[in-house]
Amino acid sequence: MQPTVLFDLDGLLIDSEPIWDAAKREVFGPLGLHLTTEMQAATRGMRQRDMVAYWFDRATIQADPVDVEQQIVAAVCRRLEGAALKPGAEHAVAACARASRAMAVVSSSPESVIRHALASTGLDRSFDAVFSAEDDEHGKPHPGAYLRAAAALGASPDECMVIEDSLTGVLAGVSAQMTVVAVPEAADRSDPRYAIATLVLDSLKDLDTAVFDAYVSRGSRDATRASRAAHPQPFRRNFGEPGVSTTPSA
C-alpha cells in the first residue's frame, strides 16, 4: 500500500521556529509581554490565533488580537527569505516521494506563510497540496486539519503517515488515527510523551525507506515490535531496548 504522507512545516522541514519566536518578541515586546524561551515553548505548534489568545488570556495587553496576529505573520514573512531547511529535510521529502501515493503539507501557519516558506526553500514543487489549520474550527492538537487533508486527497486515516516535530502535532496525528513519525527538537527528545508516536527519530536524516515501509503499514503491535527490532537505534535512545515496554500498553 502506498501511503499519503502529511508533513508539518515549521520546525520540521524548515528552521523557522527561531523566525516565529523573533517575530513574536518583536510584536509582543512593545506591548509589555516579554517572552522567554520557556514561554515560547508553551505555545509551540499552535495556530497564531490560538497562540495570541493564549497570551491575551494570561497577560494584560492593550491591543487588538487580530492586529497582533497580522503583525506577527507579516514579521515572519519578512524573515522567511533567509530560512534554512532542517537537516535531512530534502532527503526525507525525496524518500517519501518515492514511496508515497501523494504528499502534502499540513500546518498551523496561515496558507500565505506556508506557500512563502516552501517557495523560498524550493520545496514547493515537492508537494501535491498544502493545508492550513488557520480557518478550521480547532487547530492542532485537534485532528481536524489532518482528517481534512486526508479526505481531500482521497485517503483514509490508516493510509496516512504524519511527520511532525512538536508534541502538539504528534497528538493531532495520533488523534486522527494515522501512523505518526515524530522528529523532536534535541531539547525535547527525552520527553516521554513522544512515546505515543509510532516512531521517534533524532533527525529527518534517519528516515530511510526501510523504516518508512515498516511503519506506514502499521499492521499489528507485533509488526511494530518487529520493525523496532530491525531498526533499533532510535528506540534504544528514546525508550530502551526494543521489546521492553517502558509505557503502559494502549
PDB file of N, CA, C and O in Angstrom, residues 146-184:
ATOM      1  N   TYR A 146      -5.620  17.328   9.816  1.00  0.00           N
ATOM      2  CA  TYR A 146      -5.120  16.099   9.192  1.00  0.00           C
ATOM      3  C   TYR A 146      -6.244  15.288   8.556  1.00  0.00           C
ATOM      4  O   TYR A 146      -6.075  14.735   7.461  1.00  0.00           O
ATOM      5  N   LEU A 147      -7.379  15.227   9.207  1.00  0.00           N
ATOM      6  CA  LEU A 147      -8.508  14.493   8.638  1.00  0.00           C
ATOM      7  C   LEU A 147      -9.020  15.181   7.374  1.00  0.00           C
ATOM      8  O   LEU A 147      -9.383  14.510   6.394  1.00  0.00           O
ATOM      9  N   ARG A 148      -9.039  16.500   7.384  1.00  0.00           N
ATOM     10  CA  ARG A 148      -9.489  17.243   6.202  1.00  0.00           C
ATOM     11  C   ARG A 148      -8.523  17.027   5.036  1.00  0.00           C
ATOM     12  O   ARG A 148      -8.943  16.835   3.887  1.00  0.00           O
ATOM     13  N   ALA A 149      -7.231  17.043   5.325  1.00  0.00           N
ATOM     14  CA  ALA A 149      -6.243  16.816   4.275  1.00  0.00           C
ATOM     15  C   ALA A 149      -6.382  15.415   3.689  1.00  0.00           C
ATOM     16  O   ALA A 149      -6.338  15.236   2.455  1.00  0.00           O
ATOM     17  N   ALA A 150      -6.551  14.414   4.554  1.00  0.00           N
ATOM     18  CA  ALA A 150      -6.705  13.040   4.067  1.00  0.00           C
ATOM     19  C   ALA A 150      -7.921  12.913   3.169  1.00  0.00           C
ATOM     20  O   ALA A 150      -7.855  12.305   2.084  1.00  0.00           O
ATOM     21  N   ALA A 151      -9.055  13.485   3.589  1.00  0.00           N
ATOM     22  CA  ALA A 151     -10.273  13.405   2.795  1.00  0.00           C
ATOM     23  C   ALA A 151     -10.092  14.081   1.439  1.00  0.00           C
ATOM     24  O   ALA A 151     -10.537  13.558   0.404  1.00  0.00           O
ATOM     25  N   ALA A 152      -9.445  15.229   1.436  1.00  0.00           N
ATOM     26  CA  ALA A 152      -9.241  15.956   0.181  1.00  0.00           C
ATOM     27  C   ALA A 152      -8.346  15.181  -0.781  1.00  0.00           C
ATOM     28  O   ALA A 152      -8.494  15.290  -2.011  1.00  0.00           O
ATOM     29  N   LEU A 153      -7.429  14.394  -0.231  1.00  0.00           N
ATOM     30  CA  LEU A 153      -6.504  13.618  -1.054  1.00  0.00           C
ATOM     31  C   LEU A 153      -7.012  12.205  -1.326  1.00  0.00           C
ATOM     32  O   LEU A 153      -6.312  11.390  -1.928  1.00  0.00           O
ATOM     33  N   GLY A 154      -8.233  11.906  -0.877  1.00  0.00           N
ATOM     34  CA  GLY A 154      -8.840  10.609  -1.149  1.00  0.00           C
ATOM     35  C   GLY A 154      -8.233   9.461  -0.378  1.00  0.00           C
ATOM     36  O   GLY A 154      -8.216   8.319  -0.859  1.00  0.00           O
ATOM     37  N   ALA A 155      -7.748   9.736   0.834  1.00  0.00           N
ATOM     38  CA  ALA A 155      -7.110   8.697   1.640  1.00  0.00           C
ATOM     39  C   ALA A 155      -7.847   8.528   2.962  1.00  0.00           C
ATOM     40  O   ALA A 155      -8.345   9.496   3.531  1.00  0.00           O
ATOM     41  N   SER A 156      -7.905   7.303   3.451  1.00  0.00           N
ATOM     42  CA  SER A 156      -8.447   7.054   4.777  1.00  0.00           C
ATOM     43  C   SER A 156      -7.329   7.296   5.799  1.00  0.00           C
ATOM     44  O   SER A 156      -6.143   7.263   5.453  1.00  0.00           O
ATOM     45  N   PRO A 157      -7.675   7.535   7.068  1.00  0.00           N
ATOM     46  CA  PRO A 157      -6.633   7.775   8.072  1.00  0.00           C
ATOM     47  C   PRO A 157      -5.577   6.683   8.139  1.00  0.00           C
ATOM     48  O   PRO A 157      -4.389   6.978   8.304  1.00  0.00           O
ATOM     49  N   ASP A 158      -5.984   5.405   8.006  1.00  0.00           N
ATOM     50  CA  ASP A 158      -4.995   4.338   8.122  1.00  0.00           C
ATOM     51  C   ASP A 158      -4.097   4.229   6.893  1.00  0.00           C
ATOM     52  O   ASP A 158      -3.165   3.427   6.871  1.00  0.00           O
ATOM     53  N   GLU A 159      -4.359   5.047   5.880  1.00  0.00           N
ATOM     54  CA  GLU A 159      -3.484   5.109   4.711  1.00  0.00           C
ATOM     55  C   GLU A 159      -2.537   6.303   4.778  1.00  0.00           C
ATOM     56  O   GLU A 159      -1.801   6.558   3.832  1.00  0.00           O
ATOM     57  N   CYS A 160      -2.561   7.030   5.902  1.00  0.00           N
ATOM     58  CA  CYS A 160      -1.783   8.261   6.017  1.00  0.00           C
ATOM     59  C   CYS A 160      -0.639   8.121   7.018  1.00  0.00           C
ATOM     60  O   CYS A 160      -0.756   7.462   8.043  1.00  0.00           O
ATOM     61  N   MET A 161       0.438   8.786   6.705  1.00  0.00           N
ATOM     62  CA  MET A 161       1.599   8.868   7.577  1.00  0.00           C
ATOM     63  C   MET A 161       1.861  10.341   7.862  1.00  0.00           C
ATOM     64  O   MET A 161       2.025  11.139   6.951  1.00  0.00           O
ATOM     65  N   VAL A 162       1.864  10.690   9.138  1.00  0.00           N
ATOM     66  CA  VAL A 162       2.105  12.062   9.577  1.00  0.00           C
ATOM     67  C   VAL A 162       3.549  12.174  10.066  1.00  0.00           C
ATOM     68  O   VAL A 162       4.030  11.311  10.799  1.00  0.00           O
ATOM     69  N   ILE A 163       4.229  13.251   9.680  1.00  0.00           N
ATOM     70  CA  ILE A 163       5.586  13.506  10.152  1.00  0.00           C
ATOM     71  C   ILE A 163       5.578  14.853  10.861  1.00  0.00           C
ATOM     72  O   ILE A 163       5.250  15.875  10.257  1.00  0.00           O
ATOM     73  N   GLU A 164       5.917  14.848  12.135  1.00  0.00           N
ATOM     74  CA  GLU A 164       5.771  16.027  12.997  1.00  0.00           C
ATOM     75  C   GLU A 164       6.990  16.203  13.905  1.00  0.00           C
ATOM     76  O   GLU A 164       7.688  15.239  14.213  1.00  0.00           O
ATOM     77  N   ASP A 165       7.195  17.447  14.344  1.00  0.00           N
ATOM     78  CA  ASP A 165       8.250  17.696  15.330  1.00  0.00           C
ATOM     79  C   ASP A 165       7.694  18.048  16.700  1.00  0.00           C
ATOM     80  O   ASP A 165       8.282  17.689  17.716  1.00  0.00           O
ATOM     81  N   SER A 166       6.564  18.744  16.768  1.00  0.00           N
ATOM     82  CA  SER A 166       6.037  19.196  18.058  1.00  0.00           C
ATOM     83  C   SER A 166       5.107  18.161  18.668  1.00  0.00           C
ATOM     84  O   SER A 166       4.465  17.377  17.964  1.00  0.00           O
ATOM     85  N   LEU A 167       5.012  18.183  19.993  1.00  0.00           N
ATOM     86  CA  LEU A 167       4.087  17.282  20.665  1.00  0.00           C
ATOM     87  C   LEU A 167       2.650  17.609  20.278  1.00  0.00           C
ATOM     88  O   LEU A 167       1.819  16.709  20.126  1.00  0.00           O
ATOM     89  N   THR A 168       2.359  18.889  20.085  1.00  0.00           N
ATOM     90  CA  THR A 168       1.024  19.301  19.654  1.00  0.00           C
ATOM     91  C   THR A 168       0.643  18.619  18.344  1.00  0.00           C
ATOM     92  O   THR A 168      -0.468  18.103  18.185  1.00  0.00           O
ATOM     93  N   GLY A 169       1.565  18.613  17.396  1.00  0.00           N
ATOM     94  CA  GLY A 169       1.306  17.979  16.112  1.00  0.00           C
ATOM     95  C   GLY A 169       1.224  16.472  16.203  1.00  0.00           C
ATOM     96  O   GLY A 169       0.407  15.834  15.530  1.00  0.00           O
ATOM     97  N   VAL A 170       2.085  15.879  17.036  1.00  0.00           N
ATOM     98  CA  VAL A 170       2.037  14.429  17.240  1.00  0.00           C
ATOM     99  C   VAL A 170       0.683  14.024  17.798  1.00  0.00           C
ATOM    100  O   VAL A 170       0.070  13.043  17.352  1.00  0.00           O
ATOM    101  N   LEU A 171       0.184  14.773  18.770  1.00  0.00           N
ATOM    102  CA  LEU A 171      -1.140  14.491  19.332  1.00  0.00           C
ATOM    103  C   LEU A 171      -2.221  14.570  18.259  1.00  0.00           C
ATOM    104  O   LEU A 171      -3.148  13.748  18.237  1.00  0.00           O
ATOM    105  N   ALA A 172      -2.111  15.544  17.362  1.00  0.00           N
ATOM    106  CA  ALA A 172      -3.096  15.680  16.292  1.00  0.00           C
ATOM    107  C   ALA A 172      -3.079  14.461  15.383  1.00  0.00           C
ATOM    108  O   ALA A 172      -4.122  13.916  15.014  1.00  0.00           O
ATOM    109  N   GLY A 173      -1.883  14.006  15.007  1.00  0.00           N
ATOM    110  CA  GLY A 173      -1.778  12.844  14.125  1.00  0.00           C
ATOM    111  C   GLY A 173      -2.262  11.565  14.778  1.00  0.00           C
ATOM    112  O   GLY A 173      -2.947  10.753  14.151  1.00  0.00           O
ATOM    113  N   VAL A 174      -1.912  11.379  16.049  1.00  0.00           N
ATOM    114  CA  VAL A 174      -2.361  10.196  16.774  1.00  0.00           C
ATOM    115  C   VAL A 174      -3.879  10.223  16.934  1.00  0.00           C
ATOM    116  O   VAL A 174      -4.559   9.202  16.759  1.00  0.00           O
ATOM    117  N   SER A 175      -4.436  11.402  17.240  1.00  0.00           N
ATOM    118  CA  SER A 175      -5.889  11.522  17.389  1.00  0.00           C
ATOM    119  C   SER A 175      -6.613  11.239  16.082  1.00  0.00           C
ATOM    120  O   SER A 175      -7.752  10.784  16.081  1.00  0.00           O
ATOM    121  N   ALA A 176      -5.947  11.506  14.962  1.00  0.00           N
ATOM    122  CA  ALA A 176      -6.521  11.210  13.650  1.00  0.00           C
ATOM    123  C   ALA A 176      -6.394   9.737  13.292  1.00  0.00           C
ATOM    124  O   ALA A 176      -6.857   9.312  12.231  1.00  0.00           O
ATOM    125  N   GLN A 177      -5.750   8.956  14.165  1.00  0.00           N
ATOM    126  CA  GLN A 177      -5.541   7.513  13.980  1.00  0.00           C
ATOM    127  C   GLN A 177      -4.687   7.232  12.746  1.00  0.00           C
ATOM    128  O   GLN A 177      -4.943   6.303  11.978  1.00  0.00           O
ATOM    129  N   MET A 178      -3.643   8.052  12.584  1.00  0.00           N
ATOM    130  CA  MET A 178      -2.695   7.886  11.494  1.00  0.00           C
ATOM    131  C   MET A 178      -1.364   7.397  12.043  1.00  0.00           C
ATOM    132  O   MET A 178      -1.079   7.525  13.235  1.00  0.00           O
ATOM    133  N   THR A 179      -0.549   6.808  11.181  1.00  0.00           N
ATOM    134  CA  THR A 179       0.824   6.487  11.545  1.00  0.00           C
ATOM    135  C   THR A 179       1.552   7.802  11.774  1.00  0.00           C
ATOM    136  O   THR A 179       1.466   8.708  10.951  1.00  0.00           O
ATOM    137  N   VAL A 180       2.283   7.925  12.881  1.00  0.00           N
ATOM    138  CA  VAL A 180       2.939   9.183  13.220  1.00  0.00           C
ATOM    139  C   VAL A 180       4.431   8.958  13.442  1.00  0.00           C
ATOM    140  O   VAL A 180       4.828   8.141  14.273  1.00  0.00           O
ATOM    141  N   VAL A 181       5.243   9.696  12.701  1.00  0.00           N
ATOM    142  CA  VAL A 181       6.691   9.724  12.902  1.00  0.00           C
ATOM    143  C   VAL A 181       7.028  11.060  13.546  1.00  0.00           C
ATOM    144  O   VAL A 181       6.739  12.115  12.977  1.00  0.00           O
ATOM    145  N   ALA A 182       7.607  11.022  14.726  1.00  0.00           N
ATOM    146  CA  ALA A 182       7.980  12.231  15.446  1.00  0.00           C
ATOM    147  C   ALA A 182       9.475  12.486  15.294  1.00  0.00           C
ATOM    148  O   ALA A 182      10.288  11.560  15.399  1.00  0.00           O
ATOM    149  N   VAL A 183       9.817  13.750  15.048  1.00  0.00           N
ATOM    150  CA  VAL A 183      11.220  14.165  14.951  1.00  0.00           C
ATOM    151  C   VAL A 183      11.395  15.369  15.874  1.00  0.00           C
ATOM    152  O   VAL A 183      11.445  16.516  15.424  1.00  0.00           O
ATOM    153  N   PRO A 184      11.464  15.134  17.188  1.00  0.00           N
ATOM    154  CA  PRO A 184      11.508  16.250  18.134  1.00  0.00           C
ATOM    155  C   PRO A 184      12.811  17.041  18.054  1.00  0.00           C
ATOM    156  O   PRO A 184      13.854  16.517  17.623  1.00  0.00           O
TER     157      PRO A 184
END
